[in-house]
XYZ file of C-alpha atoms in Angstrom:
160
model
C 51.871 208.437 -105.844
C 49.131 208.408 -103.477
C 47.893 205.059 -103.285
C 46.169 205.197 -99.771
C 42.822 204.869 -100.443
C 40.300 208.615 -100.699
C 39.253 207.682 -96.751
C 43.041 208.927 -96.396
C 43.191 212.142 -98.014
C 39.748 213.191 -95.364
C 37.171 211.304 -96.691
C 35.282 209.371 -93.722
C 36.754 207.543 -90.863
C 37.867 204.152 -91.789
C 38.397 201.095 -90.036
C 40.709 198.283 -89.133
C 39.315 196.169 -92.024
C 39.714 198.657 -94.208
C 43.831 198.808 -94.217
C 45.400 196.440 -96.470
C 49.059 195.216 -95.711
C 50.575 197.215 -98.856
C 49.511 200.489 -99.300
C 51.459 202.254 -99.558
C 51.568 206.638 -99.319
C 54.069 208.890 -100.682
C 54.135 212.298 -99.564
C 54.412 215.695 -101.645
C 58.629 217.121 -101.787
C 59.305 219.341 -98.466
C 62.315 221.463 -98.261
C 63.204 221.992 -95.133
C 64.592 225.674 -94.289
C 67.911 226.693 -91.841
C 64.938 228.878 -90.261
C 62.741 225.877 -89.147
C 66.045 223.853 -88.707
C 66.912 226.787 -85.849
C 63.689 227.631 -84.469
C 62.969 223.383 -84.287
C 66.075 222.944 -81.817
C 65.800 226.586 -80.039
C 61.930 224.377 -78.221
C 62.453 221.304 -78.577
C 66.560 219.772 -78.562
C 69.039 222.962 -78.591
C 72.053 221.426 -79.440
C 74.881 223.642 -81.399
C 74.889 221.629 -84.539
C 71.250 222.355 -84.494
C 70.737 225.817 -83.689
C 74.292 228.232 -84.413
C 75.293 227.498 -87.345
C 78.755 229.192 -87.094
C 79.195 226.213 -84.234
C 78.124 223.995 -86.543
C 80.178 224.566 -89.005
C 83.463 223.286 -86.759
C 81.482 220.598 -85.794
C 81.267 216.783 -86.946
C 78.921 217.212 -90.008
C 80.686 220.436 -90.981
C 77.465 222.689 -90.959
C 73.864 223.076 -89.495
C 71.742 219.899 -89.759
C 68.295 219.475 -88.306
C 67.526 216.928 -84.643
C 66.359 213.556 -85.606
C 63.256 214.566 -83.645
C 61.994 217.694 -86.375
C 62.448 214.646 -89.329
C 60.717 213.201 -87.037
C 57.825 215.335 -86.508
C 57.709 216.815 -89.768
C 56.674 212.992 -90.776
C 54.095 212.862 -89.131
C 52.528 216.541 -90.158
C 53.551 216.147 -93.711
C 50.631 212.591 -93.411
C 48.304 214.831 -91.349
C 48.141 217.813 -93.743
C 47.385 215.225 -96.581
C 45.078 213.957 -95.065
C 46.487 211.517 -93.445
C 44.242 208.545 -92.295
C 40.767 210.950 -93.107
C 38.368 211.150 -89.389
C 39.896 207.967 -88.122
C 40.640 207.895 -84.674
C 43.922 207.139 -84.978
C 46.192 206.098 -80.846
C 49.320 206.371 -81.256
C 50.588 203.053 -79.199
C 54.518 203.026 -80.317
C 57.461 203.660 -82.676
C 59.378 200.499 -82.896
C 63.260 200.509 -84.902
C 64.088 204.624 -84.958
C 66.954 204.911 -86.960
C 68.243 208.723 -88.376
C 70.746 207.286 -90.921
C 71.697 210.242 -92.440
C 72.013 214.117 -91.783
C 69.460 216.594 -92.550
C 71.250 219.909 -93.903
C 69.091 222.974 -94.578
C 67.957 222.993 -98.489
C 67.156 219.712 -98.560
C 64.373 218.318 -100.224
C 62.551 215.552 -98.317
C 59.704 213.078 -99.077
C 58.197 210.205 -96.365
C 56.837 206.660 -97.301
C 54.079 205.059 -95.329
C 53.655 201.334 -95.551
C 50.954 199.631 -93.868
C 53.322 196.305 -92.613
C 50.959 194.052 -90.276
C 47.228 195.089 -89.471
C 46.139 193.206 -85.915
C 42.075 192.714 -84.523
C 43.076 193.253 -80.623
C 42.230 189.499 -79.185
C 41.358 191.680 -75.700
C 39.221 194.924 -77.688
C 37.929 192.964 -80.485
C 36.258 196.381 -80.646
C 40.160 197.963 -81.849
C 42.604 196.581 -84.090
C 46.622 197.271 -84.729
C 47.833 199.330 -87.910
C 51.992 198.722 -88.270
C 53.608 201.086 -90.358
C 56.854 201.464 -91.469
C 57.725 204.763 -92.563
C 60.327 206.575 -94.227
C 61.425 209.795 -94.551
C 64.431 210.165 -97.717
C 66.169 213.591 -99.195
C 66.303 214.837 -102.746
C 69.027 211.414 -103.819
C 66.039 209.340 -102.869
C 69.154 208.156 -99.727
C 66.866 207.227 -96.522
C 67.855 210.316 -93.269
C 65.035 208.751 -91.560
C 63.150 205.450 -90.809
C 60.345 203.850 -88.038
C 57.734 201.318 -87.676
C 54.257 203.044 -85.577
C 51.502 200.930 -83.935
C 48.550 202.907 -84.395
C 45.464 201.187 -82.596
C 41.666 201.910 -84.534
C 38.149 200.942 -84.534
C 37.486 197.795 -86.254
C 34.249 196.535 -86.962
C 31.364 194.511 -85.071
C 31.980 190.703 -85.673
C 29.276 189.139 -86.766
């Protein structure tokens, strides 16, 4: 289900006023491989449960698991690869409510859901607006493995 406007798929830039609360986007399924888990861990989160399959078997999850940071990065990558917000210059302002709720294992198939949950025009910079988005990553069983709320700033049209 890709229900965001066509500009979200790489078209023209969208202004603050073009974003609607409730607008949703769902990614194509993405399979995460053992090789990707290990490569990310070596570069960014070098813990044995993320990069050493043998040590991971003796750990709390009984198998190699992806770093939560890898899943956060993946959620952004698949969105942008699919066209993201098109040519809109979205500036990330921060994350809230980041939760890793289930481990992600090699071979898991992940789907990323994004929903616009709030739009607020900046009072101090009326040429800008803030877009708050809920991001949920689900595995092949439909279980949430990660969730967060992102805040981004986008240009707004001139006010009358």
